[in-house]
């Protein structure tokens, strides 16, 4: 069995090595929380790389991981479906883009429909 060829830094497990002695890992990855009315989110529809299953992806959230997970939990609960938070994006199972846009607008987020 042949070994899988490594293609990029993400294939190394997310580790990046630096010779900078002043580098502070904790402060470089913490994002300032923006108010919902200052957030500009994008609602995408996708079925690529998922075995033909459709998902709605919300991109553009600026804030910490916990707030992103809370927003994802709200969207999943209101839509009555499953989903996940991955790479700073909210992935909701199914084509719920219009419903998610309405929910986000009620929560005072600026949201834009992207694609189709």
GROMACS .gro file of C-alpha atoms in nm:
model
  116
    1UNK     CA    1   0.000   0.000   0.000
    2UNK     CA    2   0.148   0.335  -0.105
    3UNK     CA    3   0.183   0.620   0.141
    4UNK     CA    4  -0.041   0.922   0.096
    5UNK     CA    5   0.151   1.223  -0.029
    6UNK     CA    6   0.133   1.531   0.194
    7UNK     CA    7  -0.003   1.828  -0.001
    8UNK     CA    8  -0.002   2.124   0.237
    9UNK     CA    9   0.038   2.252   0.590
   10UNK     CA   10  -0.310   2.137   0.689
   11UNK     CA   11  -0.202   1.780   0.611
   12UNK     CA   12   0.064   1.813   0.881
   13UNK     CA   13  -0.201   1.846   1.151
   14UNK     CA   14  -0.216   2.225   1.168
   15UNK     CA   15   0.129   2.272   1.320
   16UNK     CA   16   0.341   2.560   1.204
   17UNK     CA   17   0.692   2.604   1.339
   18UNK     CA   18   0.841   2.946   1.396
   19UNK     CA   19   1.180   3.075   1.504
   20UNK     CA   20   1.018   3.393   1.639
   21UNK     CA   21   1.085   3.398   2.015
   22UNK     CA   22   0.813   3.660   2.075
   23UNK     CA   23   0.538   3.450   1.918
   24UNK     CA   24   0.243   3.405   2.155
   25UNK     CA   25   0.014   3.126   2.038
   26UNK     CA   26  -0.276   3.218   2.268
   27UNK     CA   27  -0.313   3.584   2.167
   28UNK     CA   28  -0.268   3.528   1.793
   29UNK     CA   29  -0.577   3.305   1.761
   30UNK     CA   30  -0.822   3.491   1.984
   31UNK     CA   31  -1.058   3.705   1.784
   32UNK     CA   32  -1.237   4.009   1.913
   33UNK     CA   33  -1.609   3.950   1.938
   34UNK     CA   34  -1.804   4.176   1.709
   35UNK     CA   35  -2.165   4.269   1.775
   36UNK     CA   36  -2.416   4.091   1.548
   37UNK     CA   37  -2.495   4.414   1.361
   38UNK     CA   38  -2.123   4.447   1.273
   39UNK     CA   39  -2.097   4.091   1.139
   40UNK     CA   40  -2.123   4.027   0.765
   41UNK     CA   41  -2.209   3.661   0.709
   42UNK     CA   42  -2.251   3.467   0.385
   43UNK     CA   43  -2.503   3.186   0.335
   44UNK     CA   44  -2.380   2.926   0.082
   45UNK     CA   45  -2.542   2.614  -0.059
   46UNK     CA   46  -2.318   2.317  -0.138
   47UNK     CA   47  -2.323   1.947  -0.218
   48UNK     CA   48  -1.963   1.901  -0.332
   49UNK     CA   49  -1.751   1.646  -0.149
   50UNK     CA   50  -2.040   1.518   0.058
   51UNK     CA   51  -2.163   1.223  -0.144
   52UNK     CA   52  -2.434   1.430  -0.313
   53UNK     CA   53  -2.589   1.540   0.018
   54UNK     CA   54  -2.683   1.905   0.037
   55UNK     CA   55  -2.569   2.141   0.311
   56UNK     CA   56  -2.599   2.509   0.393
   57UNK     CA   57  -2.274   2.677   0.495
   58UNK     CA   58  -2.252   3.002   0.691
   59UNK     CA   59  -1.916   3.178   0.648
   60UNK     CA   60  -1.761   3.501   0.767
   61UNK     CA   61  -1.820   3.485   1.144
   62UNK     CA   62  -1.568   3.690   1.340
   63UNK     CA   63  -1.540   3.595   1.705
   64UNK     CA   64  -1.434   3.316   1.934
   65UNK     CA   65  -1.514   2.949   1.884
   66UNK     CA   66  -1.764   2.935   2.169
   67UNK     CA   67  -1.982   3.210   2.020
   68UNK     CA   68  -1.967   3.038   1.682
   69UNK     CA   69  -2.083   2.711   1.841
   70UNK     CA   70  -2.370   2.891   2.017
   71UNK     CA   71  -2.483   3.043   1.687
   72UNK     CA   72  -2.461   2.701   1.519
   73UNK     CA   73  -2.666   2.547   1.800
   74UNK     CA   74  -2.934   2.813   1.754
   75UNK     CA   75  -2.951   2.754   1.378
   76UNK     CA   76  -2.965   2.375   1.416
   77UNK     CA   77  -3.240   2.400   1.676
   78UNK     CA   78  -3.453   2.643   1.472
   79UNK     CA   79  -3.417   2.434   1.155
   80UNK     CA   80  -3.461   2.102   1.337
   81UNK     CA   81  -3.160   1.943   1.169
   82UNK     CA   82  -2.803   1.843   1.245
   83UNK     CA   83  -2.487   2.025   1.163
   84UNK     CA   84  -2.134   2.106   1.272
   85UNK     CA   85  -1.878   2.381   1.319
   86UNK     CA   86  -1.566   2.320   1.113
   87UNK     CA   87  -1.282   2.554   1.014
   88UNK     CA   88  -1.469   2.863   1.132
   89UNK     CA   89  -1.779   2.777   0.929
   90UNK     CA   90  -2.122   2.655   1.032
   91UNK     CA   91  -2.240   2.356   0.829
   92UNK     CA   92  -2.614   2.280   0.847
   93UNK     CA   93  -2.751   1.961   0.691
   94UNK     CA   94  -2.998   2.028   0.410
   95UNK     CA   95  -3.092   2.326   0.196
   96UNK     CA   96  -3.212   2.573   0.461
   97UNK     CA   97  -3.041   2.883   0.322
   98UNK     CA   98  -3.352   3.104   0.313
   99UNK     CA   99  -3.467   2.997   0.659
  100UNK     CA  100  -3.118   3.050   0.803
  101UNK     CA  101  -3.101   3.394   0.645
  102UNK     CA  102  -3.432   3.488   0.813
  103UNK     CA  103  -3.310   3.360   1.151
  104UNK     CA  104  -2.981   3.550   1.122
  105UNK     CA  105  -3.161   3.871   1.023
  106UNK     CA  106  -3.388   3.838   1.329
  107UNK     CA  107  -3.073   3.804   1.541
  108UNK     CA  108  -2.949   4.135   1.384
  109UNK     CA  109  -2.675   3.979   1.168
  110UNK     CA  110  -2.597   4.118   0.823
  111UNK     CA  111  -2.630   3.818   0.593
  112UNK     CA  112  -2.588   3.781   0.219
  113UNK     CA  113  -2.700   3.498  -0.010
  114UNK     CA  114  -2.406   3.366  -0.212
  115UNK     CA  115  -2.442   3.146  -0.520
  116UNK     CA  116  -2.747   3.004  -0.699
   0.00000   0.00000   0.00000
